mmCIF file of C-alpha atoms in Angstrom:
data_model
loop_
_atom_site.group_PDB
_atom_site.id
_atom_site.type_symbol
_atom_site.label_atom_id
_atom_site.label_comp_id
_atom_site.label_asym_id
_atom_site.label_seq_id
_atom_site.Cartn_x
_atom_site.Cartn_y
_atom_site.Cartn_z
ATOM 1 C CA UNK A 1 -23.695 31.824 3.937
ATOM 2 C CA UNK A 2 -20.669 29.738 4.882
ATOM 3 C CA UNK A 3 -17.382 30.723 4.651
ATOM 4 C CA UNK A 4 -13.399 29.646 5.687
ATOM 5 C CA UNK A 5 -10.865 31.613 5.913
ATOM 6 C CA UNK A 6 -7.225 31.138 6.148
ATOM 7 C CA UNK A 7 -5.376 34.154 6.564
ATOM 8 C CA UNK A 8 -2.081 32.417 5.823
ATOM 9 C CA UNK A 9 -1.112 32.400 1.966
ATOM 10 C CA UNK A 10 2.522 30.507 2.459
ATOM 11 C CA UNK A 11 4.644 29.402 5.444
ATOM 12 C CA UNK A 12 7.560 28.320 5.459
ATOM 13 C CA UNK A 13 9.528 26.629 8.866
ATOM 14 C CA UNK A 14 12.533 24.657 9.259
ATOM 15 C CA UNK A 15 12.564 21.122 9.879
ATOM 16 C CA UNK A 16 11.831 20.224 13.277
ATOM 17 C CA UNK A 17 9.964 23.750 13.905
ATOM 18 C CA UNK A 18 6.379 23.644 15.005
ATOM 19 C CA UNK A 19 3.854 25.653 13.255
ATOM 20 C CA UNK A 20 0.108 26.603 13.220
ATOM 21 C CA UNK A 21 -2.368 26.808 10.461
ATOM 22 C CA UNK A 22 -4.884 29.088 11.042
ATOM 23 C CA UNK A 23 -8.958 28.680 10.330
ATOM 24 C CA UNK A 24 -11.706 30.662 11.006
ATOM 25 C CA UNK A 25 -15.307 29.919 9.901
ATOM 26 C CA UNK A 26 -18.576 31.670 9.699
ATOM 27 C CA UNK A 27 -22.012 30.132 9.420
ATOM 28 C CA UNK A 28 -25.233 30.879 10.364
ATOM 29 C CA UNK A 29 -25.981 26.769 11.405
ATOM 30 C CA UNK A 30 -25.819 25.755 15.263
ATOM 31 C CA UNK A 31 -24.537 22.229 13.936
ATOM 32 C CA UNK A 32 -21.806 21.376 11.528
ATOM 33 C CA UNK A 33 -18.628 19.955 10.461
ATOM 34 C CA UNK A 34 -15.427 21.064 9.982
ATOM 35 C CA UNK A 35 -12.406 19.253 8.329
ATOM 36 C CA UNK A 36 -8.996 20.063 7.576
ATOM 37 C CA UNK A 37 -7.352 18.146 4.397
ATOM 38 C CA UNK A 38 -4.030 18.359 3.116
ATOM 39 C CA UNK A 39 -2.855 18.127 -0.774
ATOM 40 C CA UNK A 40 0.387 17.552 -1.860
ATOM 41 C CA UNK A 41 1.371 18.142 -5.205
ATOM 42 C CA UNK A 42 0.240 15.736 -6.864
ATOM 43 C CA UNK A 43 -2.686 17.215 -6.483
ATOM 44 C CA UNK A 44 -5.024 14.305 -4.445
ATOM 45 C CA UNK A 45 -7.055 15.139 -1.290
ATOM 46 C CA UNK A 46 -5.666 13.259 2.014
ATOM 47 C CA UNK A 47 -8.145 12.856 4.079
ATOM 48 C CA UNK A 48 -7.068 14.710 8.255
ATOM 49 C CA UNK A 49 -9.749 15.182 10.295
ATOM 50 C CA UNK A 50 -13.582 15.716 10.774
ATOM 51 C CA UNK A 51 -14.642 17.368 13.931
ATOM 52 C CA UNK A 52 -18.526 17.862 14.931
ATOM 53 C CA UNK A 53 -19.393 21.563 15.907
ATOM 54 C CA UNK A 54 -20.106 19.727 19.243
ATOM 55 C CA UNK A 55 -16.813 18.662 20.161
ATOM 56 C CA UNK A 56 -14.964 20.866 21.173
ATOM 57 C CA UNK A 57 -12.234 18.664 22.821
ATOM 58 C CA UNK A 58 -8.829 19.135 21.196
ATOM 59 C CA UNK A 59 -7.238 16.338 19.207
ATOM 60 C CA UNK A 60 -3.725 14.908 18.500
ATOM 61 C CA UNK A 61 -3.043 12.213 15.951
ATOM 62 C CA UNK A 62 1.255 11.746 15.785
ATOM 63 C CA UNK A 63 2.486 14.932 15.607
ATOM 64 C CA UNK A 64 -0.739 16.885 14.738
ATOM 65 C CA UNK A 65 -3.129 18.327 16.781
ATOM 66 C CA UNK A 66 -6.443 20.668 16.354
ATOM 67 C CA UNK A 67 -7.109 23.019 18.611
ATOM 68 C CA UNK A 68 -11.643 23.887 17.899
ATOM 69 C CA UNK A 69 -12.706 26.766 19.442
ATOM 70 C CA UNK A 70 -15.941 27.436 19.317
ATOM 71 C CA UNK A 71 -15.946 30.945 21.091
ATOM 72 C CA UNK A 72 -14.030 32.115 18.118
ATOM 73 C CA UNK A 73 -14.897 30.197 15.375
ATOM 74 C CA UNK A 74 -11.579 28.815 14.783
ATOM 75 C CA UNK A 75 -10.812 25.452 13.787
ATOM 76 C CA UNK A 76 -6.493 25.250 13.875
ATOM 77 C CA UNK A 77 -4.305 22.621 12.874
ATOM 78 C CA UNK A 78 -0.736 22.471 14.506
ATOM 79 C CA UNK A 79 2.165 20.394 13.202
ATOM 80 C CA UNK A 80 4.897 19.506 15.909
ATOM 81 C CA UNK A 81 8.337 18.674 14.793
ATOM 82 C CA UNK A 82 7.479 19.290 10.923
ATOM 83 C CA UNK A 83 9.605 16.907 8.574
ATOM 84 C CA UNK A 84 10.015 18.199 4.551
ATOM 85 C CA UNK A 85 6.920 15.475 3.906
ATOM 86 C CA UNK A 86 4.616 18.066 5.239
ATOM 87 C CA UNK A 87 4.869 20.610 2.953
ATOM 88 C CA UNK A 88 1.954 20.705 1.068
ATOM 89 C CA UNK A 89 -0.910 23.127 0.707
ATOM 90 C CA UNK A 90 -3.670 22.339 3.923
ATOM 91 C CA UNK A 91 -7.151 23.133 3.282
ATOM 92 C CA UNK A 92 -9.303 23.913 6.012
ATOM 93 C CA UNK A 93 -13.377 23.587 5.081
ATOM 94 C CA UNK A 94 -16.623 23.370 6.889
ATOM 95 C CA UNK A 95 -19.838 21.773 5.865
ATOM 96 C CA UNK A 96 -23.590 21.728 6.919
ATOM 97 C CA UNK A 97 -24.882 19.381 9.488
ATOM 98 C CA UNK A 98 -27.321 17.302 7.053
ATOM 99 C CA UNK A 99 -24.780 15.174 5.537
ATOM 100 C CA UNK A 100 -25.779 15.931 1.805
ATOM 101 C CA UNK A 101 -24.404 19.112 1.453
ATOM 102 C CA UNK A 102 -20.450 20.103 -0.364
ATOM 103 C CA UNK A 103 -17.443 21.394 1.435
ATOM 104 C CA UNK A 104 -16.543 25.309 1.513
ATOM 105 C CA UNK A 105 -13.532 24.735 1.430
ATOM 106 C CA UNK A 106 -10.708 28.105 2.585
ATOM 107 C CA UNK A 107 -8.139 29.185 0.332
ATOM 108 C CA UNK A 108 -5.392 27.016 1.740
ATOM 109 C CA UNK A 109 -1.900 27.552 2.974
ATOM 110 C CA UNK A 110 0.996 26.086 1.412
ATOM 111 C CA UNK A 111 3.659 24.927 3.839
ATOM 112 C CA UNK A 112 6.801 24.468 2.594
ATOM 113 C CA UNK A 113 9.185 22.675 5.421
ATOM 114 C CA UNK A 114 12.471 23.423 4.385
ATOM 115 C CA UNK A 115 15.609 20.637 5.680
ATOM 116 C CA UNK B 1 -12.743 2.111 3.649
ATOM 117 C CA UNK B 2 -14.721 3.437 1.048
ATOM 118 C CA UNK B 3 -12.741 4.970 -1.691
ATOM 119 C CA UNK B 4 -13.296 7.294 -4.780
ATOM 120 C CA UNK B 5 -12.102 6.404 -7.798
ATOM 121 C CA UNK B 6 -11.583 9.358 -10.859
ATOM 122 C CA UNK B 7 -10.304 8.471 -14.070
ATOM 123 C CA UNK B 8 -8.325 9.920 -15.768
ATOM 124 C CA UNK B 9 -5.849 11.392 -13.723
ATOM 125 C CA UNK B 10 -4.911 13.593 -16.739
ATOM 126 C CA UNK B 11 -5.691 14.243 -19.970
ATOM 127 C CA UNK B 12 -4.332 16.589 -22.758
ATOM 128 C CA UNK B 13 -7.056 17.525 -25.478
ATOM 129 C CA UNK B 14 -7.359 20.136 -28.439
ATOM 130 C CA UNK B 15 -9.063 23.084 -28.617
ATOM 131 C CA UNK B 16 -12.389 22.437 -29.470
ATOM 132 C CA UNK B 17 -12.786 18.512 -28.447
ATOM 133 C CA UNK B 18 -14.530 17.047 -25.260
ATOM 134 C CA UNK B 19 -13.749 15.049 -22.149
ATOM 135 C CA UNK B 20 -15.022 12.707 -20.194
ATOM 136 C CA UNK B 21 -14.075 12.450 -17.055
ATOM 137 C CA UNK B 22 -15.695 9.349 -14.151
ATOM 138 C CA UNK B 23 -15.889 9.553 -10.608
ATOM 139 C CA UNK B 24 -16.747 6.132 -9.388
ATOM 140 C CA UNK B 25 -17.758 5.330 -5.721
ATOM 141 C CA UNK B 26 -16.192 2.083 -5.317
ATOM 142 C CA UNK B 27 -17.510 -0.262 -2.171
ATOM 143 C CA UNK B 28 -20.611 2.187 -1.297
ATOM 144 C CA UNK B 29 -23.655 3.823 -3.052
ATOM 145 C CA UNK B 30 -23.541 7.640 -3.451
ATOM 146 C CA UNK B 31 -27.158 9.358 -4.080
ATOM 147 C CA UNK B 32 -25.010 12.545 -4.364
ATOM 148 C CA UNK B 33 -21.747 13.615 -5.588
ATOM 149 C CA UNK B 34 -20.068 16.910 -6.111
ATOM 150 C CA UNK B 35 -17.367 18.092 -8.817
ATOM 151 C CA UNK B 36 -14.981 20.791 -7.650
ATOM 152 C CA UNK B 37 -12.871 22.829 -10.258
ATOM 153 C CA UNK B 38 -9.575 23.992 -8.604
ATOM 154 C CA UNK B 39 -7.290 26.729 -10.545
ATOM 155 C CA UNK B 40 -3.858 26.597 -9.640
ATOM 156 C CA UNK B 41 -2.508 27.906 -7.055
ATOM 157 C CA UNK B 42 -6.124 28.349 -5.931
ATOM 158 C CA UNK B 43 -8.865 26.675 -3.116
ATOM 159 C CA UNK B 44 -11.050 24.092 -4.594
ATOM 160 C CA UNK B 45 -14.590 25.613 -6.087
ATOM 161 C CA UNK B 46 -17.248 23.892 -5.936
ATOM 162 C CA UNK B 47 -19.158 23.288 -9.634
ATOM 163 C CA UNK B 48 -22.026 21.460 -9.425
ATOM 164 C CA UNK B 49 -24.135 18.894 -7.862
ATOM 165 C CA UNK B 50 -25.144 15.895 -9.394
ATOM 166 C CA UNK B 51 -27.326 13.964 -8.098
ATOM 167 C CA UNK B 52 -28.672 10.029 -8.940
ATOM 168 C CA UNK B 53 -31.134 9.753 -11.092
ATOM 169 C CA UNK B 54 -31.699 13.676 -11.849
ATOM 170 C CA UNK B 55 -30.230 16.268 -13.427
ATOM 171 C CA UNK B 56 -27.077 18.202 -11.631
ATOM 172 C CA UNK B 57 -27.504 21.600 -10.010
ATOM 173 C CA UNK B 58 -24.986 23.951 -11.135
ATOM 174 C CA UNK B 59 -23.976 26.763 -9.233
ATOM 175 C CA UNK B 60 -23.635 30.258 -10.342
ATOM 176 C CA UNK B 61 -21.629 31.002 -12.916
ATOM 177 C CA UNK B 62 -20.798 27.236 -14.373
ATOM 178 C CA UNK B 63 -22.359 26.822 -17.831
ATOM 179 C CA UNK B 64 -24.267 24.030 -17.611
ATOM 180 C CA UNK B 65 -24.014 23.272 -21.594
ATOM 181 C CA UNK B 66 -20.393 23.092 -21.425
ATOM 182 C CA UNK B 67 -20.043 21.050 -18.180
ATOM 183 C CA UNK B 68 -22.151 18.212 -19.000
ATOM 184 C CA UNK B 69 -22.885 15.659 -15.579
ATOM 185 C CA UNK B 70 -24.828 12.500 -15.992
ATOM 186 C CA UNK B 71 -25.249 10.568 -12.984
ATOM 187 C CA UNK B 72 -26.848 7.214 -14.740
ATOM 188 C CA UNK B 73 -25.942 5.360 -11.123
ATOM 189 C CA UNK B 74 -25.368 4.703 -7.838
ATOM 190 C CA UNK B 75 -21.856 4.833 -7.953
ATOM 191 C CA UNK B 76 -20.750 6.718 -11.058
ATOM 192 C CA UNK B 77 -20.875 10.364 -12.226
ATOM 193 C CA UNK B 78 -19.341 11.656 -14.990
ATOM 194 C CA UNK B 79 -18.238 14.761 -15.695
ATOM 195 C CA UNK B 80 -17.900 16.132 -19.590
ATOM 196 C CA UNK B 81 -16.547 19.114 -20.335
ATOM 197 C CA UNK B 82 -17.600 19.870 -24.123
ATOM 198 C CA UNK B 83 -15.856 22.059 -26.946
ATOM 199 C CA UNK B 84 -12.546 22.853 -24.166
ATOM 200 C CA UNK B 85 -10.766 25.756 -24.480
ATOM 201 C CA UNK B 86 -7.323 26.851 -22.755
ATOM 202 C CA UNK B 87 -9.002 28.690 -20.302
ATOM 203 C CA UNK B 88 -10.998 25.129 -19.295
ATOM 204 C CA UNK B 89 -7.497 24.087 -18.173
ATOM 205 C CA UNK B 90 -7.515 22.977 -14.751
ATOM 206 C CA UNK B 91 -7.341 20.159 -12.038
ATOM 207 C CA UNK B 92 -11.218 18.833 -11.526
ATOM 208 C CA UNK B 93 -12.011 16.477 -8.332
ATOM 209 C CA UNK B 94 -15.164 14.730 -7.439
ATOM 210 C CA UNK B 95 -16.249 14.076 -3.980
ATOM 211 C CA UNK B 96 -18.610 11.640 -2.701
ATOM 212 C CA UNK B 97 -20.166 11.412 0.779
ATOM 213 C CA UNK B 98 -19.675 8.330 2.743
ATOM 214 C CA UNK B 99 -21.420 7.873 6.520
ATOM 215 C CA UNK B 100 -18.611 9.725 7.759
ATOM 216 C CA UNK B 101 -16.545 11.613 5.629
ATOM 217 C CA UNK B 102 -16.481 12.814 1.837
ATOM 218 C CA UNK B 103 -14.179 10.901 0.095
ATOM 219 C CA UNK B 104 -12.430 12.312 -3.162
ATOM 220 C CA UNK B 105 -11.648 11.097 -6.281
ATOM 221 C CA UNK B 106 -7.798 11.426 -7.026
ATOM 222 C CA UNK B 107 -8.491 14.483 -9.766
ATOM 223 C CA UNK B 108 -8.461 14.953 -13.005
ATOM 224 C CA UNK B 109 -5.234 17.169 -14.632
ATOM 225 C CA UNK B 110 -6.669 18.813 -17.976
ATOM 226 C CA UNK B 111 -4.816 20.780 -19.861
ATOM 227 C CA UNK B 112 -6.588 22.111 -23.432
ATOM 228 C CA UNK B 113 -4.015 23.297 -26.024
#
């Protein structure tokens, strides 16, 4: 069975601060995606990143960056130089490798970036 | 880009009454979609599967008499929740798959008093 976990309930930083969400999957599948979305409060689904269980190059879009590692089935998400706009709650989630298949989708952590 | 569209984006009903909620694929055909039920202050859970053309698959738990899913096309699914109670009260999204990504619907806000 699949399964994301996100040890981190609530963080809160100060503007400017970095900070790291933390993901860690389990599946049984050689192949798969992972994806990390964020929600703010009004409640819609913004769309971050998808990243192949094959790639396990590191990403940065702006100020965010994903650090995949496949050794430790981890999957983070670090913000650099948070502004208040970021606070949301970030969902990390994982999905099978055919395409037709839901998100598991972690508990989520709320950041709250505080001015 | 392909985009999901859910109406409505809240709804307040009576005890007792139904609601219909649509999850439209707008500029692409979706064979499947899903409909996630999210509690707050809680992850996103998936519900059911509803697929074109055939009836949904409902995962454990989800009574499939109350949560009604009709997927008549292509690009819509609907989503009824019948005779709503307070504890039905909660923030429902759908979620197609595109060629790349699953794209959601904006969620529905229901609250049942």
């Amino acid at each position: 069975a699949q399964k994301v976990t996100q040890a981190q309930t609530e963080i809160s930083v100060v503007e400017k601060e970095d900070v790291t969400l933390d993901c860690v999957y389990e599946t049984r599948d050689t192949t798969y995606y992972l994806f990390w979305y964020k929600q703010p409060p009004s409640g819609e689904l913004v769309f971050l990143i998808r990243r192949n269980s094959f790639d396990e190059q590191n990403e940065i879009s702006g100020r965010y960056s994903w650090n995949f590692q496949k050794s430790t089935s981890s999957f983070n998400f670090t913000i650099t130089a948070s502004q208040v706009v970021d606070s949301a709650v970030y969902f990390c989630a994982l999905s099978e490798w055919s395409g037709n298949t839901p998100l598991v989708f972690g508990k989520g952590t709320r950041l709250s970036v505080i001015a | 880009g392909a985009v999901v569209s859910q109406h409505p984006s809240w709804v307040i009903c009576k005890s007792g009454t139904s609601v219909k909620i649509e999850c439209r694929s707008l500029d692409f055909q979706a064979t499947t979609m899903f409909w996630y039920r999210q509690f707050p202050k809680q992850s996103l859970m998936l519900m059911a599967t509803s697929n074109e053309g055939s009836k949904a698959t409902y995962e454990q738990g989800v009574e499939k008499d109350k949560f009604l899913i009709n997927h008549a096309s292509l690009t819509l699914s609907t989503l009824t929740v019948t005779s709503a109670h307070p504890e039905d009260s909660s923030f429902y999204i759908c979620s197609a798959l595109g060629q790349t990504e699953a794209f959601f619907g904006q969620g529905t806000r229901l609250t049942v008093v």
